[in-house]
Amino acid sequence: MSRTMTRMDKPQGFSRRTLLQATGALVVSVGAPMTSTSVRAAESGAATATKPPLTPDQLSSYIAVNADGTVSAFSGKMDMGQGLSVAFRQMVAEELDVPVDRVKLFIGDTDTSVNQGGASGSTGVQNGGKQMRAASAEARRVLVGMAADKLGVPADRLTVKDGVVSTANDANNKVSYGALIGGRFFNVHLDWNGQMGNPLYAPGKAKPKDPKTYTIVGQPVPRDDIAPKVFAQADFCTDIKVPGMVHGRVIRPAVAGAVPVQVDEASIKAIPTARVVWDNGFLGVVADKEWDAIKAAKELKVEWSKPAPPFPNQAALYDHIRQAPVRKRELEGRQAGNVDDAFKNAARVIEAEYEWPFQSHSSMGPACALVEVKDGRATCWSGTQKAHYVREGVAAMLGVTADKVRVIWTTGPGSYGRNDADDAAADAAVLAKAVGRPVRLQYMRDQGTGWDPKAPASIHRARAALDASNNVVAYDFLSKGFSRLDVNTNGSNPRDTLAGQNLGVALKSGDGFGVPGESYGFANKRAAWETIAPLLDRSSPLRSAHMRDPVGPQICFASESFMDELAAALNLDPVAFRLRYVRDPRDLAVIKAAAQKAGWQARVSPRRDQRGNNVSGRGIAYAQRGPTRVAVIAEVEVDRGSGRIRARKFTVAHDCGQIINPDGLHHAIENNVVQATSRTLWEEVKFDANNVTSVDWRTYPILDVTEAPEAVDIVTINHPEIAPSGAGEASSRPVPAAIANAVFDATGVRIRRAPFAPGYVKSALS
Amino acid sequence: MTKKFSLNVNGQVHDIEADERMPLLYALRDELKLNNPHFGCGLAQCGACTVHLDGKPTRSCVTPLAAVGDRKVVTLAGLGTSEHPHPLQTAYVQEQVPQCAYCINGWIMTAAALLRDNKKPTDADIRTALHGLKCRCGTHMAILRAVKRAAAMMG
Ligand code: FES
Ligand code: FES
C-alpha cells in the first residue's frame, strides 16, 4: 500500500508575493541576434536585449516585436472557443498598424503572461482586450518615437502602415518595426493600477486610436485555431503526453461523503503496473496504460465508511430551500423608494414564485490535466479557465511555492465556468506527487457529470404593487438558493477542490448570488438575495459554483417571467409593457430592435385563437449583463398531448458596445441561445438520498440536434464609441424567460419551474 | 486477454499487443499515439470518439479490439488533410463552426457518411442522421450550415 503523506493547508513559503514576482524564464522565444539597428534601438532606452521581469507594469509582458517584424502578444486571459484570440489579435493589429496575420497570440501560460483573471465573467474583451489595446497603443507610441530618432523627423510627422514607419511626405524615408526593435524587448514601464486578476489595468502614455479610424477592429476576421482542429493537427490538453507519463484515475464513493476505510490493493494485482494512491479521503490509481488505469479504478475493492444519506428527497428540494436558515442576505442593485409602504397602500398585489434546479456543466469531455515534476519545477497542462490560479492550487498540492509551478493552458474539452478542470489539476498533482512520475488524469463521464461543481438550485419570489389606475408602483424581488460561491470560481485554494476537501483541509464556503439586471423604473424597488448552506459541506457532488452567466438565467427566468405576468394582468402587450417601464435607452433599443426584426404583432398574451393539440406562441425577455444588454424573442410550438416544447425560432438583439468581430459575436450568440434552450427545456441534476444520479448523457439529457431551432436571427447594435463589453454569456440570460413567456402565449399556462421537460409541462397543462 | 492485433488505420498497418477487450479508442490514442478521436463518454452516447470502420461511423469507445477484425479504420486525420481536405472540413473552417471543438469527430465523421450516401440531403435528413451526437457548446446552427455547405460543394 503506497500511502502518501500530503500536507497542503500551509505550504511552505507560499504567498501571493511569489506569484507577483513571477519568473523571468521566457519559454516562447522571441529572441534573435543583435543587429546594428537593434543596438541603436537599445540605446534609445526603450529596448533591451534581455527580457524585463514578467510583471504587470512592463510593456514586454504583453507585446514583443520579433526579428521578422511579426508581433507576439501575451495575455493571461483564455479563449474558451468563443474567438477571444482573434479579437485580441485584431485589437493589437489595429493599434500597432500591422496586418492581423502578423500577430500571434500566446495565452494562458503562466511563464509568458501575467495574471489577468483568466476566462472569467465574459471579461475577455472587456478587461483583457482593454489591456491589450492600451499596451499595443503604447508599443506603437514607443516605436514611432524610436523611428523619429532614427529618421530625424518629429514623431507627429510619421505614419505607420503594415509595421513600417515612414515620413508623411516621403514614403522612402522609412524604417520597419522589425528593424527598430525586432527580436529585442520593450523596456517600458506602464502605469499599473496595482491590481491582479480581472481588474488589472496598466496603460502607457499613449491614447488608443479613435474608433472612427478602425480598419481591422469590427471586421469578421476568421479564427486561426479552427483549421488545425478540423484537420486533427492541434493538441487538446487531453492529447499532451510526456516521457515517463502514467495515467491516473480517481475513485469516487457511491454515497457522497463516504471515505475509504479499507483498500484491497491485491484486488488489482493482475493489472500490469497498476498502483493505488490513498490518503485520507483521496483515492486514486495509476498505471502505465490508460486502459489499465481505467480497469484498476473499476476493479479495486474498497470498503467505504457509511455516512448517513446526505441528501433530501429530490421532490422536497424547493421546500428545503424555502425552509433553510438564511446564511447571508444582501440587497444589490438599484433600490428605490419605500417598498414596504408602497405594498401597504397597494390597490392590488401580484406575486409569483419560480424554481430552478441544480445544473451541470457536463463539458463535452470530462476534465483532464497532466502534472509533471522535474528538476524542482512542476508543469501542469490544463484546460482550466484560470491558469494563474491553478498554478497556486497545484503548488499547494505539491507543497512548493507558486514560482516553482508553470501552468500551460491548453484547449480543454469545453468550459462554461468553474467546471471540473481545476479539480482535475489538483487531483493530478496529488497523484504525481505520490508516485513520482508525470501523471495524466482524465475523469470518466460519470465523474464529469456527477461530480463537477454545479450551478446552484434556487427559488425566486417576485411581488408587484399596483395602484388604483393599474400602474406598477412597487416591485420586490428575492432569490434564495445555494451559493454560486460554495466553492470558489477557481482552484487556487485546496479547499475549493475535491482533492483538497478529500484530503481534509479546513472548509470555507463562500456566499454569493445576484439580482436581476434591468432598468425598470418602478418608483419603489427592492432586489435582494439570500444564500443557504450546502446540503453536504465536504466533497459534495452538489457543491455549487459559477456556470455560464452565473445565476443569470435563473434570476432572469423569474424576473422576466414575472414582468410578463404583470403585462398579462394589466392587459398590456408584453413589448408595450416593457417600453412603458424600462428606462435605459440602450435597453429600450434592444427591445425595439428585437421586436422589429421578429415582426412582433402587438397584442395581449395569451393567444386565445388556437384549438387542437399543437399550439404556438411567442414571448420576449430582456436583460442587462454588466454593460451588455440583450433582448430575446422566442417562438415556440407546444404539443399539449405530450407536453413537448419545440423552441422553433429565436430573434436576438444584442448590444455589447463596440463590436470587435461581428462573426465571432454571431457564433457566441447562437451558441448561448442553443445551450440556454437546452438548460431551459431539459437540464436538471437528479439525485437520490445518497448521491447525484445524473451521471451521463442519458441521465442528464441535453438538447438534441433534431430539436435545435430552425433559425436564430440576430441583430447586433454596434456602438464604436462605447467600450466593448462581454458577449460570452449575456445572450444566455433572457432565453429561459423568453421561452416561458412564449409557452404562456401559446397555452395560457404559466410554467414557473425549470426545466420544461415534457412530463412536467404535460401535467402543468392538464 | 492480451493478443496480437494488426490495425489498418488511415491506410497504414500497425501491429500491437493489447487486451482484446480494450476499446479501439485507447489503441488509437495510447498505442498509436493518434490524438484523434477523443474520449467524451465511453458509453456510445456522444460521438466524440467516432471513426469509420470500412466507411461506417463507429463509436470507438465501445468497440473492443477483438471486434475490429480486418476492417479499415479511418479517423478525422485520415478523412482529409489541409492539402486535400474533405468538403466537410473545408465547410467547417469556412463556417467557423466549433467553439471548443472537442465534439467535431462525431459530427464530421457521421456527416461524411451521410453525404457519401445521400447527395442531396434535406434539413430533416441531416438532423436525423446526426441525431444523438452531442455538442455541449451548442454549435448546432453552425454545424447544420456547414453540412449543407459541404453537400452543395459535393453536389
Ligand atoms: S466517447 Fe464514444 S460515444 Fe462518447
Ligand atoms: S464545440 Fe464544444 S462541444 Fe461542440
Short mmCIF file of C-alpha atoms in Angstrom, two decimals, chain A residues 80-81 222-223 226 229-233 235-236 238-239 241 247 289-291 294-295 360-362 364-366 413-414 416 440 442-443 445 547-548 646 667 670-671 674-675 683 696-698 702 704-706 708-709, chain B residues 19 21-23 26 29-31 33 35-36 38-41 43 45-46 76-77 80-82 85 89 92-93 95-96 98-104 107 127 130-132 134-142 144-145:
data_model
loop_
_atom_site.label_atom_id
_atom_site.label_comp_id
_atom_site.label_asym_id
_atom_site.label_seq_id
_atom_site.Cartn_x
_atom_site.Cartn_y
_atom_site.Cartn_z
CA MET A 80 -12.76 29.04 -24.40
CA GLY A 81 -13.50 28.83 -28.11
CA PRO A 222 -11.68 34.28 -39.09
CA ARG A 223 -10.22 32.38 -36.14
CA ILE A 226 -10.20 26.11 -36.21
CA LYS A 229 -8.54 21.19 -35.03
CA VAL A 230 -10.59 20.23 -38.07
CA PHE A 231 -7.50 18.56 -39.57
CA ALA A 232 -6.66 16.84 -36.29
CA GLN A 233 -3.35 18.68 -36.01
CA ASP A 235 -3.39 19.14 -29.29
CA PHE A 236 -6.12 19.42 -26.71
CA THR A 238 -6.21 15.56 -23.27
CA ASP A 239 -3.66 14.89 -26.01
CA LYS A 241 1.96 13.26 -23.50
CA HIS A 247 -2.32 7.51 -16.49
CA LYS A 289 -1.53 2.40 -19.89
CA GLU A 290 -4.76 4.31 -19.82
CA TRP A 291 -6.98 1.27 -20.21
CA ILE A 294 -9.48 2.55 -16.03
CA LYS A 295 -9.70 -1.15 -15.25
CA SER A 360 -24.21 20.54 -14.53
CA HIS A 361 -21.57 21.94 -16.87
CA SER A 362 -21.26 18.45 -18.31
CA MET A 364 -18.13 17.61 -23.80
CA GLY A 365 -15.34 15.58 -22.30
CA PRO A 366 -14.63 15.08 -18.62
CA PRO A 413 -12.98 19.63 -23.65
CA GLY A 414 -15.31 22.61 -23.28
CA TYR A 416 -18.57 27.34 -19.28
CA ARG A 440 -2.15 12.41 -16.89
CA GLN A 442 -8.85 12.33 -17.18
CA TYR A 443 -12.10 11.84 -15.33
CA ARG A 445 -18.03 10.52 -17.81
CA MET A 547 -21.75 28.16 -14.58
CA ARG A 548 -22.23 30.21 -17.71
CA ARG A 646 -40.25 22.98 -29.65
CA HIS A 667 -21.38 32.49 -33.16
CA GLU A 670 -26.07 31.35 -31.38
CA ASN A 671 -24.21 29.01 -29.08
CA VAL A 674 -28.83 26.84 -28.04
CA GLN A 675 -27.17 25.98 -24.74
CA GLU A 683 -31.43 20.12 -17.81
CA ASP A 696 -24.09 10.67 -18.24
CA TRP A 697 -25.97 11.96 -21.30
CA ARG A 698 -28.86 9.56 -20.73
CA ILE A 702 -29.39 17.98 -23.30
CA ASP A 704 -30.60 17.19 -29.46
CA VAL A 705 -29.83 18.43 -32.95
CA THR A 706 -33.30 17.29 -34.05
CA ALA A 708 -32.26 22.67 -32.39
CA PRO A 709 -34.01 25.85 -33.54
CA ASP B 19 -6.11 -6.67 -24.12
CA ARG B 21 -11.45 -6.18 -24.60
CA MET B 22 -9.69 -2.83 -24.79
CA PRO B 23 -11.75 -0.38 -26.85
CA TYR B 26 -7.35 3.51 -26.45
CA ARG B 29 -4.76 7.18 -28.64
CA ASP B 30 -2.42 5.27 -26.40
CA GLU B 31 -0.69 2.69 -28.61
CA LYS B 33 -0.31 7.99 -30.36
CA ASN B 35 -4.66 12.30 -30.93
CA ASN B 36 -7.99 11.93 -32.65
CA HIS B 38 -11.48 11.98 -28.26
CA PHE B 39 -12.88 10.42 -25.12
CA GLY B 40 -16.21 12.03 -24.34
CA CYS B 41 -18.26 9.43 -22.53
CA LEU B 43 -20.70 4.92 -23.39
CA GLN B 45 -23.67 8.44 -26.07
CA CYS B 46 -21.82 11.43 -27.57
CA LEU B 76 -10.61 12.51 -38.81
CA ALA B 77 -6.95 12.88 -39.78
CA GLY B 80 -8.82 14.69 -45.32
CA THR B 81 -5.79 16.88 -44.81
CA SER B 82 -5.19 20.59 -45.10
CA PRO B 85 -9.49 18.44 -47.32
CA GLN B 89 -13.54 20.02 -43.26
CA TYR B 92 -16.27 23.58 -41.06
CA VAL B 93 -13.45 26.09 -41.46
CA GLU B 95 -18.45 28.35 -41.37
CA GLN B 96 -16.14 28.70 -38.34
CA PRO B 98 -16.67 24.92 -33.39
CA GLN B 99 -16.45 26.57 -30.03
CA CYS B 100 -14.23 24.20 -28.02
CA ALA B 101 -14.06 21.76 -30.97
CA TYR B 102 -13.90 18.66 -28.78
CA CYS B 103 -17.05 17.28 -30.44
CA ILE B 104 -16.06 17.59 -34.06
CA TRP B 107 -20.29 15.38 -36.37
CA ARG B 127 -30.82 16.26 -38.44
CA LEU B 130 -26.83 13.44 -36.74
CA HIS B 131 -29.37 12.60 -34.03
CA GLY B 132 -27.77 11.63 -30.73
CA LYS B 134 -23.57 15.85 -28.59
CA CYS B 135 -22.19 19.36 -28.84
CA ARG B 136 -22.20 20.81 -25.37
CA CYS B 137 -21.13 24.24 -26.64
CA GLY B 138 -24.34 24.44 -28.67
CA THR B 139 -22.83 24.99 -32.12
CA HIS B 140 -25.74 23.15 -33.78
CA MET B 141 -26.79 26.04 -36.00
CA ALA B 142 -23.31 26.33 -37.48
CA LEU B 144 -26.16 22.40 -39.88
CA ARG B 145 -24.94 25.25 -42.08
#
